[in-house]
């Protein structure tokens, strides 16, 4: 395994954090105005706003650590798709409300656990961002968990849709607990928790919510991977092209 | 402006009974009517229509700008636009909430919108073609809305007036962020400036038309004004909008697309040209560039969400039954 | 919940009361639709407290709010008007007498 210079590892780590928040925030922003009831549109927008705010903080810090003058916007608008480091789970499109809910719940639960761990980071800047974000994500996880229960233990149709979503999305959960040289360096420096340590608490919470939702926890099979190294899904380039289109096509420094 | 197609009835001669006279006296004294007070059927019906069309306008209004959230050219603008569109959803909710106090359920109100019976403000049937449109809408459309809404904070119906107070507090952020987008573009590259001018060229006349037909063509305003649910005439509000906005366009260095626009020193106001009222009536009738898309989007969201709403209710019922059995 | 309501997918109406950070009492701020109490609280938070307006939220299903009848307004509230001795300002305090 390569041993990374601590600074390079930290930049990569921060970019992963920022990209997860950015891509999921972008997905939620994309469905504004299409919720099953107007109140849910508001709730959805709140989550999107939280995530975009977090993305700005993580990516700005990444630029600061990198020391090459890149701003959060530079990271968001001027990297090609292969340059993004988010997990595959957040780029899975919300085929229907059940898909979006399951995706959000599986990610939110992991995200909350990760942020709680980062609150104890040896890096004070990271601990500060994590503390603010953890309060927001606690709410995200509560809300998406409540919805999994409502849909799982709702009607026969909603239960069927949730099961279908779970089948489709479970293979993307393995990537959440992968570790590479970046994670090794980060754990060694006390900056963040080792990914494997997040697995048990995540499984416990997921199992508890699923029990309430009359759902089975799927067996672990083959897990998809690659987002954290820049190998994304087929629809990802559309998402990035849309996000960057105005900024890349119209000359202008300030917007 | 939400009364664009709401016709308040003319009362029949001598038809006003004791209770109606007492009611109108209350209004003259400036007393606020609350949901549990007696009110004439016509007042209740007209208000329900007006408030719900205002609500529908907010909800449909999320769509033109919502188009640009994913493409906002900076993360800050993305967040600001998301917050603004979210506010619009909130405004819709405050207004549905006020309309429901008059005895019609949200479901029935939404049904009226989706079936095409209820209207929403004509402005939202125009397309947003560039990022600059986001700026133009915030600056012009929200600017026009504020002019209409501030007087309504003093309207006769309590729940509507209170919703208006809440909305007005939030609306000035909307107008300012729109103006700020325009200002940044106007201070930028030639392409950015051209984008801003093009947006103004397309949104100016529809904004003028937001205030509704000329007073001479609005015969049913009299009743609404006596009932204090319409406080100023269409033309009066329209003039206020022009007087307020032209100096802002000057500050931006943009040209208002009205060759007849001229400062009239005698009146202390701007003279301006006549909008194409044919276009207005066609848009209200359903023939604007985006009518079908806007309504289609709302219908789809509602239909695709049906199983979700049912599931949530079924779940609540199951849990309630469990608690009762315990 | 009636069969018809459930079938139509109608979410019941809830009234929302918010106490602000500096306030002493919950104020009625409006209403919203939600399928259950947890959702009603979450929606109330999302709809009515985006600008730091709240530290505490109450939600009550509208059908559970019992209100006084407007027709009874005189009977209920006028008698208090003639009993102004309940207000401390009814009494004159002689000059120079403190702590009253």
XYZ file of C-alpha atoms in Angstrom:
681
model
C 0.000 0.000 0.000
C 1.316 3.438 -0.858
C 1.949 5.717 2.040
C 0.482 9.102 1.229
C 1.860 12.378 2.363
C -0.461 13.490 5.172
C -1.486 16.671 3.371
C -2.481 14.914 0.166
C -4.453 12.349 2.124
C -6.270 15.056 4.028
C -7.232 16.899 0.829
C -8.580 13.680 -0.685
C -10.499 12.925 2.497
C -12.080 16.369 2.624
C -12.995 16.203 -1.068
C -14.777 12.888 -0.432
C -16.762 14.443 2.392
C -17.616 17.487 0.298
C -18.538 15.514 -2.815
C -20.903 13.202 -0.907
C -22.762 16.214 0.422
C -22.671 18.051 -2.908
C -23.941 15.206 -5.075
C -26.717 14.177 -2.706
C -27.654 17.847 -2.228
C -27.808 18.237 -6.006
C -30.073 15.162 -6.325
C -32.471 16.517 -3.723
C -32.446 19.991 -5.273
C -33.347 18.441 -8.628
C -36.719 17.193 -7.365
C -37.879 20.537 -5.948
C -41.548 21.055 -6.779
C -42.288 17.354 -7.325
C -42.940 16.051 -3.812
C -46.108 14.078 -2.970
C -47.324 16.957 -0.849
C -46.119 20.551 -0.569
C -44.960 20.132 3.027
C -42.556 17.441 1.857
C -41.122 19.847 -0.737
C -40.150 22.163 2.087
C -38.625 19.376 4.134
C -36.681 18.103 1.124
C -35.350 21.563 0.341
C -34.158 21.957 3.930
C -32.107 18.786 3.675
C -30.691 19.910 0.315
C -29.752 23.283 1.789
C -27.988 21.652 4.729
C -25.998 19.388 2.417
C -24.969 22.152 0.022
C -23.880 24.239 2.997
C -21.791 21.331 4.277
C -20.286 20.778 0.801
C -19.171 24.399 0.695
C -17.452 24.080 4.067
C -15.676 20.789 3.303
C -14.549 21.822 -0.185
C -13.379 25.240 0.984
C -11.281 23.549 3.665
C -9.916 21.123 1.064
C -8.787 24.104 -1.004
C -7.226 25.728 2.035
C -5.244 22.604 2.948
C -4.222 22.052 -0.669
C -2.847 25.591 -0.779
C -3.232 26.059 -4.546
C -5.923 28.737 -4.370
C -8.894 26.519 -5.276
C -12.245 27.615 -3.859
C -15.276 25.435 -3.168
C -16.741 26.638 -6.478
C -13.553 25.635 -8.311
C -13.955 22.097 -6.997
C -17.669 22.002 -7.861
C -17.597 23.561 -11.317
C -14.212 22.837 -12.865
C -13.529 19.157 -12.239
C -14.499 16.569 -14.820
C -16.704 13.665 -13.659
C -13.697 11.411 -13.001
C -12.369 13.990 -10.578
C -15.289 13.583 -8.173
C -14.831 11.349 -5.135
C -18.373 10.714 -3.832
C -19.621 7.222 -3.045
C -21.802 5.627 -5.723
C -24.802 5.460 -3.390
C -25.496 9.200 -3.502
C -25.485 9.347 -7.280
C -28.151 6.629 -7.625
C -31.165 8.423 -9.011
C -34.433 8.488 -7.073
C -36.474 6.344 -9.463
C -39.457 6.926 -7.203
C -40.102 8.212 -3.694
C -39.253 4.791 -2.248
C -35.859 4.707 -3.983
C -35.015 8.214 -2.850
C -36.114 7.463 0.725
C -34.121 4.229 0.992
C -31.059 5.814 -0.572
C -31.266 8.772 1.791
C -31.843 6.600 4.858
C -28.914 4.251 4.170
C -26.625 7.230 3.523
C -27.954 9.523 6.294
C -27.446 6.837 8.938
C -23.858 6.289 7.867
C -23.281 10.023 7.444
C -24.490 10.751 10.975
C -22.228 8.070 12.466
C -19.272 9.423 10.511
C -19.896 13.003 11.631
C -20.185 11.970 15.283
C -16.788 10.359 14.879
C -15.389 13.483 13.204
C -16.555 15.663 16.098
C -13.627 14.127 17.989
C -11.158 14.866 15.183
C -7.615 15.885 16.086
C -8.069 18.651 13.516
C -10.035 21.474 15.159
C -11.391 22.814 11.859
C -12.825 19.429 10.949
C -14.291 18.959 14.418
C -16.053 22.330 14.152
C -17.616 21.611 10.757
C -18.605 18.132 11.897
C -20.306 19.443 15.025
C -22.563 21.758 13.012
C -23.202 19.160 10.325
C -23.987 16.414 12.845
C -26.941 18.372 14.222
C -28.304 18.797 10.704
C -27.727 15.189 9.682
C -29.283 13.849 12.879
C -32.495 15.391 11.614
C -31.966 13.998 8.097
C -31.541 10.472 9.475
C -34.561 10.807 11.757
C -36.720 12.001 8.900
C -35.615 9.421 6.317
C -35.886 6.653 8.935
C -39.436 7.714 9.756
C -40.301 7.544 6.066
C -38.789 4.074 5.637
C -41.072 2.907 8.441
C -44.136 4.621 6.983
C -43.548 3.126 3.556
C -42.411 -0.287 4.763
C -45.358 -0.656 7.127
C -47.874 1.288 5.034
C -49.722 -0.313 2.160
C -48.888 -3.441 0.155
C -47.823 -1.207 -2.716
C -45.483 0.954 -0.651
C -43.946 -2.136 0.920
C -43.307 -3.665 -2.496
C -41.702 -0.485 -3.762
C -39.420 -0.240 -0.726
C -38.328 -3.847 -1.146
C -37.533 -3.199 -4.796
C -35.557 -0.096 -3.824
C -33.668 -2.026 -1.165
C -32.722 -4.769 -3.635
C -31.443 -2.164 -6.072
C -29.522 -0.078 -3.528
C -28.092 -2.581 -1.027
C -25.142 -3.390 -3.331
C -24.026 0.230 -2.919
C -23.675 0.079 0.858
C -20.413 -1.857 0.898
C -18.480 1.103 -0.458
C -19.363 3.093 2.688
C -17.049 0.868 4.765
C -14.139 0.478 2.361
C -10.727 1.655 3.448
C -7.720 2.641 1.364
C -4.452 4.476 2.002
C -6.287 7.781 2.464
C -8.435 6.310 5.225
C -5.414 4.618 6.788
C -3.533 7.909 6.959
C -6.577 9.768 8.317
C -7.189 7.158 11.027
C -3.506 7.060 11.924
C -3.476 10.828 12.443
C -6.632 10.723 14.596
C -8.419 12.912 12.092
C -11.322 10.602 11.449
C -12.735 7.190 12.416
C -11.648 4.104 10.486
C -14.501 3.243 8.108
C -14.803 -0.312 9.448
C -15.663 1.044 12.918
C -18.818 2.601 11.523
C -20.215 -0.679 10.214
C -21.637 -2.270 13.371
C -23.549 0.794 14.670
C -24.868 1.367 11.150
C -26.120 -2.209 10.820
C -27.748 -2.079 14.241
C -29.688 1.088 13.463
C -30.662 -0.102 9.981
C -31.865 -3.414 11.412
C -33.922 -1.672 14.089
C -35.639 0.635 11.598
C -36.223 -2.233 9.160
C -37.808 -4.321 11.918
C -40.205 -1.458 12.620
C -40.839 -1.182 8.880
C -41.547 -4.936 8.512
C -38.554 -5.241 6.184
C -35.778 -7.828 6.087
C -32.167 -6.734 6.093
C -30.814 -8.002 2.757
C -27.920 -10.434 2.760
C -24.620 -8.940 1.704
C -23.792 -9.983 -1.819
C -21.514 -8.461 -4.430
C -20.863 -4.795 -3.605
C -20.412 -2.045 -6.219
C -17.436 0.195 -5.843
C -15.343 2.873 -7.496
C -16.946 6.245 -6.704
C -14.293 7.107 -4.137
C -11.615 6.713 -6.816
C -13.512 8.576 -9.517
C -15.131 5.620 -11.366
C -18.768 6.649 -11.382
C -22.014 5.343 -12.841
C -23.282 6.006 -16.328
C -25.715 8.772 -15.402
C -23.093 10.689 -13.424
C -21.701 12.607 -16.395
C -25.205 13.967 -17.102
C -25.523 15.148 -13.515
C -22.143 16.896 -13.624
C -22.745 18.398 -17.078
C -26.024 19.894 -15.902
C -24.501 21.248 -12.702
C -21.588 22.889 -14.494
C -23.267 23.980 -17.737
C -23.831 27.681 -17.073
C -20.566 28.265 -15.239
C -18.488 26.515 -17.876
C -20.230 28.001 -20.921
C -20.542 31.694 -20.049
C -17.360 33.654 -19.355
C -17.482 35.437 -16.019
C -15.628 35.331 -12.725
C -18.405 36.555 -10.497
C -21.946 35.289 -10.408
C -53.326 40.242 -9.215
C -54.618 36.951 -7.916
C -58.015 38.291 -8.732
C -57.066 38.185 -12.385
C -60.014 36.002 -13.177
C -61.980 36.225 -9.963
C -65.241 38.009 -10.503
C -66.713 39.367 -7.306
C -70.453 39.497 -7.843
C -72.491 42.656 -7.932
C -75.084 42.363 -5.173
C -78.675 42.463 -6.302
C -80.601 45.687 -5.724
C -81.981 45.859 -2.169
C -80.782 42.286 -1.584
C -78.639 43.156 1.383
C -80.291 42.047 4.569
C -79.696 43.148 8.134
C -76.745 40.898 8.674
C -75.021 41.991 5.484
C -75.469 45.657 6.398
C -74.008 45.008 9.857
C -71.152 43.118 8.223
C -70.345 45.965 5.850
C -70.500 48.436 8.716
C -67.886 46.367 10.522
C -65.678 46.556 7.443
C -66.078 50.319 7.258
C -64.996 50.608 10.879
C -61.885 48.618 9.991
C -62.820 45.577 12.075
C -61.038 42.386 11.019
C -63.226 39.395 10.126
C -62.165 36.058 11.607
C -63.026 32.538 10.477
C -65.782 31.989 13.017
C -67.546 35.299 12.270
C -70.659 35.442 10.132
C -69.942 36.549 6.546
C -71.987 36.749 3.341
C -71.708 33.670 1.127
C -70.391 35.789 -1.708
C -67.618 37.209 0.486
C -66.628 33.721 1.580
C -66.679 32.400 -2.012
C -64.765 35.318 -3.519
C -62.151 35.243 -0.784
C -61.700 31.490 -1.091
C -61.123 31.911 -4.811
C -58.733 34.831 -4.371
C -56.670 33.301 -1.550
C -56.471 29.889 -3.182
C -55.420 31.381 -6.528
C -52.748 33.289 -4.642
C -51.668 29.976 -3.080
C -51.665 28.179 -6.436
C -49.523 30.993 -7.856
C -46.889 30.428 -5.182
C -46.804 26.681 -5.798
C -46.713 26.905 -9.594
C -44.236 29.766 -9.165
C -41.712 27.279 -7.790
C -41.349 25.715 -11.215
C -39.874 28.426 -13.493
C -37.037 29.218 -11.083
C -36.820 25.667 -9.768
C -35.565 24.830 -13.268
C -32.280 26.599 -12.525
C -31.353 25.272 -9.091
C -29.334 22.393 -10.501
C -27.580 24.756 -12.931
C -26.940 27.720 -10.630
C -23.461 29.034 -11.496
C -22.126 29.154 -7.928
C -22.785 27.121 -4.784
C -23.901 30.251 -2.982
C -26.448 31.083 -5.696
C -27.609 27.483 -5.628
C -28.283 27.702 -1.910
C -29.969 31.104 -2.170
C -32.239 29.986 -5.011
C -33.133 26.807 -3.149
C -34.091 28.874 -0.089
C -36.179 31.213 -2.223
C -38.081 28.446 -3.984
C -38.591 26.787 -0.626
C -40.054 30.025 0.693
C -42.522 29.959 -2.166
C -43.688 26.540 -1.100
C -44.055 27.939 2.389
C -46.068 30.895 1.129
C -48.359 28.499 -0.696
C -48.860 26.655 2.570
C -49.611 29.787 4.609
C -52.209 30.708 1.988
C -53.795 27.245 1.723
C -53.971 27.354 5.483
C -55.807 30.709 5.325
C -58.135 29.480 2.577
C -59.005 26.351 4.560
C -60.293 28.509 7.417
C -63.093 29.494 5.049
C -64.358 25.920 4.928
C -62.863 24.379 1.767
C -60.401 21.511 2.212
C -56.884 21.600 0.778
C -57.754 18.564 -1.377
C -60.652 20.423 -2.990
C -58.508 23.493 -3.576
C -55.728 21.430 -5.160
C -58.285 19.549 -7.210
C -59.575 22.849 -8.593
C -56.053 23.787 -9.686
C -55.168 20.454 -11.267
C -58.438 20.238 -13.171
C -57.880 23.698 -14.610
C -60.879 25.317 -12.930
C -58.784 27.512 -10.656
C -56.267 29.986 -12.051
C -52.844 31.120 -11.007
C -50.953 34.263 -11.875
C -50.327 34.569 -15.629
C -46.646 35.391 -15.145
C -45.712 31.805 -14.368
C -46.738 30.628 -17.798
C -43.612 32.164 -19.292
C -40.419 30.123 -19.736
C -37.110 30.699 -17.960
C -34.511 30.530 -20.696
C -31.245 31.607 -19.058
C -29.722 32.058 -15.609
C -30.425 35.787 -15.901
C -34.159 35.013 -15.879
C -33.734 34.007 -12.239
C -32.496 37.515 -11.522
C -35.245 39.145 -13.582
C -37.973 37.160 -11.846
C -36.727 37.976 -8.361
C -36.322 41.642 -9.222
C -39.488 42.231 -11.281
C -41.978 39.531 -10.382
C -41.312 39.525 -6.658
C -41.105 43.309 -6.809
C -44.594 43.402 -8.318
C -45.841 40.869 -5.778
C -44.618 43.008 -2.886
C -46.489 46.024 -4.225
C -49.644 43.937 -4.333
C -49.119 42.226 -1.006
C -48.261 45.058 1.341
C -51.757 46.605 1.106
C -53.245 43.137 1.644
C -51.668 43.008 5.103
C -54.503 45.401 5.936
C -57.276 43.449 4.215
C -60.478 42.662 6.051
C -60.000 38.904 6.534
C -57.752 38.090 9.515
C -56.146 34.825 8.430
C -55.350 36.281 4.975
C -53.930 39.491 6.440
C -51.739 37.555 8.860
C -50.472 35.274 6.084
C -49.623 38.423 4.116
C -47.599 39.844 7.017
C -45.560 36.673 7.182
C -45.115 36.554 3.424
C -44.088 40.212 3.125
C -41.339 39.696 5.689
C -39.860 36.953 3.528
C -40.558 38.511 0.133
C -38.085 41.378 0.364
C -35.250 38.830 0.525
C -36.604 37.444 -2.753
C -36.581 40.770 -4.513
C -33.118 41.683 -3.242
C -31.517 38.417 -4.301
C -32.976 38.853 -7.791
C -31.664 42.385 -8.067
C -28.304 41.175 -6.765
C -28.105 38.532 -9.506
C -28.854 41.219 -12.114
C -26.321 43.612 -10.605
C -23.562 40.993 -10.638
C -24.312 40.190 -14.269
C -24.421 43.856 -15.277
C -21.013 44.405 -13.682
C -19.528 41.374 -15.413
C -18.459 40.313 -18.881
C -20.182 41.476 -22.083
C -21.909 38.081 -22.344
C -23.211 38.410 -18.791
C -24.499 41.931 -19.456
C -26.181 40.797 -22.660
C -27.830 37.945 -20.745
C -29.233 40.401 -18.228
C -30.597 42.769 -20.890
C -32.193 39.869 -22.760
C -33.939 38.704 -19.580
C -35.312 42.205 -18.921
C -36.489 42.389 -22.536
C -38.547 39.225 -22.068
C -39.881 39.722 -18.533
C -40.782 43.428 -18.531
C -44.172 43.274 -20.285
C -45.390 40.086 -18.569
C -44.585 41.772 -15.233
C -46.602 44.837 -16.237
C -49.495 42.534 -17.076
C -49.296 40.841 -13.670
C -51.384 43.651 -12.216
C -54.346 42.610 -14.314
C -56.375 44.383 -16.976
C -56.764 48.175 -16.975
C -59.275 49.558 -14.475
C -61.673 50.407 -17.296
C -61.790 46.700 -18.195
C -62.217 45.481 -14.573
C -65.850 46.164 -13.674
C -66.079 43.823 -10.695
C -63.387 45.442 -8.632
C -65.869 47.672 -6.845
C -67.286 44.930 -4.627
C -63.849 43.585 -3.748
C -62.789 47.074 -2.762
C -65.870 47.626 -0.613
C -65.137 44.330 1.092
C -61.539 45.446 1.622
C -60.036 42.397 -0.045
C -58.709 44.559 -2.838
C -57.313 47.830 -1.643
C -55.896 49.591 -4.700
C -56.858 49.516 -8.356
C -54.866 47.593 -10.974
C -53.682 50.778 -12.672
C -52.629 52.411 -9.401
C -50.459 49.433 -8.477
C -49.102 49.183 -12.007
C -48.043 52.837 -11.951
C -46.348 52.327 -8.596
C -44.424 49.382 -10.013
C -43.178 51.358 -13.022
C -42.189 54.387 -10.921
C -40.299 52.187 -8.509
C -38.601 49.909 -11.015
C -37.396 52.217 -13.804
C -34.803 53.943 -11.551
C -33.604 50.463 -10.546
C -33.125 49.555 -14.209
C -31.208 52.821 -14.655
C -28.972 51.907 -11.714
C -28.247 48.572 -13.395
C -27.467 50.283 -16.710
C -30.230 48.322 -18.419
C -32.729 49.602 -20.990
C -36.455 49.061 -20.328
C -37.998 47.710 -23.574
C -40.714 50.359 -23.809
C -40.205 53.076 -26.426
C -43.071 55.079 -24.898
C -41.472 55.201 -21.446
C -40.993 58.828 -20.431
C -40.741 60.767 -17.160
C -43.741 63.077 -16.808
C -42.668 65.979 -14.590
C -46.229 67.289 -14.238
C -47.600 64.029 -12.845
C -44.392 63.207 -11.041
C -44.647 59.744 -12.564
C -43.572 57.784 -15.630
C -45.738 57.619 -18.729
C -45.493 54.182 -20.264
C -46.773 52.182 -23.199
C -49.745 49.894 -23.495
C -49.128 46.146 -23.046
C -50.513 43.676 -25.566
C -53.721 42.804 -23.732
C -54.540 40.155 -26.314
C -51.490 38.262 -25.211
C -52.618 38.595 -21.580
C -56.068 37.174 -22.233
C -54.655 34.334 -24.311
C -52.207 33.402 -21.548
C -54.946 33.477 -18.920
C -57.096 31.379 -21.240
C -54.400 28.677 -21.328
C -52.396 29.571 -24.430
C -49.220 30.914 -22.855
C -45.868 29.288 -23.702
C -45.829 27.071 -20.627
C -49.381 26.605 -19.361
C -49.557 22.954 -20.274
C -46.109 22.171 -18.880
C -46.777 23.944 -15.586
C -50.073 22.233 -14.943
C -48.713 18.953 -16.262
C -45.859 19.088 -13.774
C -48.256 19.657 -10.851
C -50.623 16.935 -12.029
C -47.755 14.463 -12.379
C -46.375 15.263 -8.929
C -49.825 14.784 -7.437
C -50.548 11.522 -9.259
C -47.118 10.023 -8.672
C -47.426 10.925 -5.022
C -50.786 9.262 -4.446
C -49.342 5.946 -3.283
C -47.061 7.818 -0.869
C -49.920 9.751 0.704
C -51.983 6.572 1.021
C -49.085 4.697 2.586
C -48.509 7.423 5.185
C -52.179 7.385 6.147
C -52.355 3.603 6.259
C -49.322 3.569 8.513
C -50.804 6.181 10.851
C -54.020 4.184 11.046
C -52.146 0.978 11.860
C -50.184 2.657 14.657
C -53.326 4.292 16.053
C -55.071 0.914 16.118
C -52.091 -0.647 17.907
C -52.116 2.090 20.542
C -55.861 1.709 21.058
C -55.535 -2.057 21.479
C -52.674 -1.739 23.967
C -59.926 7.963 10.393
C -62.817 7.256 8.032
C -62.473 4.782 5.183
C -63.228 7.506 2.662
C -60.481 9.765 4.025
C -57.895 7.011 4.021
C -58.833 5.927 0.532
C -58.621 9.476 -0.793
C -55.154 9.829 0.717
C -56.169 12.917 2.663
C -53.810 13.905 5.384
C -55.535 15.477 8.392
C -55.136 19.174 9.171
C -53.060 20.247 12.149
C -52.857 23.640 13.858
C -49.351 24.838 14.704
C -48.273 26.860 17.737
C -44.726 28.149 18.122
C -42.965 29.711 21.083
C -40.106 31.888 19.986
C -36.767 32.059 21.747
C -37.619 35.329 23.439
C -41.329 34.638 23.888
C -43.203 33.395 26.893
C -46.206 31.799 25.212
C -46.990 29.619 22.221
C -48.577 31.612 19.384
C -50.798 30.184 16.679
C -48.945 30.546 13.371
C -51.058 28.574 10.910
C -51.900 25.059 9.850
C -50.536 22.247 7.696
C -51.342 18.699 6.591
C -49.523 15.650 7.952
C -50.305 11.966 8.242
C -49.157 11.533 11.837
C -47.908 13.506 14.837
C -44.192 12.968 14.185
C -44.586 14.206 10.632
C -46.684 17.159 11.802
C -43.891 18.260 14.136
C -41.247 17.867 11.450
C -43.318 19.772 8.912
C -44.062 22.489 11.442
C -40.354 22.866 12.045
C -39.669 23.047 8.295
C -42.529 25.392 7.442
C -42.663 27.753 10.425
C -39.199 27.948 11.976
C -36.764 28.525 9.103
C -35.797 31.956 10.374
C -34.971 31.177 13.991
C -38.531 31.795 15.053
C -38.885 28.903 17.448
C -37.680 27.003 20.437
C -40.815 24.964 21.035
C -43.581 23.691 18.767
C -47.039 22.348 19.568
C -49.163 20.643 16.926
C -52.790 19.778 17.496
C -55.131 18.064 15.064
C -57.624 20.754 14.065
C -60.577 18.544 14.962
C -59.297 18.439 18.551
C -59.328 22.193 19.009
C -62.437 23.241 20.963
C -63.321 26.899 20.375
C -65.848 29.200 21.980
C -68.929 29.970 19.879
C -68.955 33.455 18.327
C -72.650 33.706 19.156
C -71.724 33.325 22.810
C -69.199 36.130 22.633
C -71.354 38.603 24.571
C -72.384 36.088 27.170
C -68.838 34.895 27.720
C -66.830 38.081 27.577
C -68.991 41.138 28.269
C -69.531 40.501 31.991
C -65.784 41.038 32.509
C -66.058 44.524 31.016
C -68.052 45.858 33.964
C -65.795 44.428 36.618
C -62.911 46.812 36.143
C -62.079 46.630 39.871
C -60.109 43.514 38.833
C -57.554 45.894 37.275
C -55.122 47.585 39.632
C -55.611 50.893 37.760
C -59.173 51.085 39.131
C -57.825 52.236 42.469
C -56.208 55.584 43.179
C -53.183 55.400 45.353
C -52.627 58.448 47.553
C -49.495 60.374 46.693
C -46.474 59.492 48.703
C -47.666 56.004 49.590
C -45.129 53.551 48.255
C -45.013 49.846 47.473
C -48.691 49.529 46.541
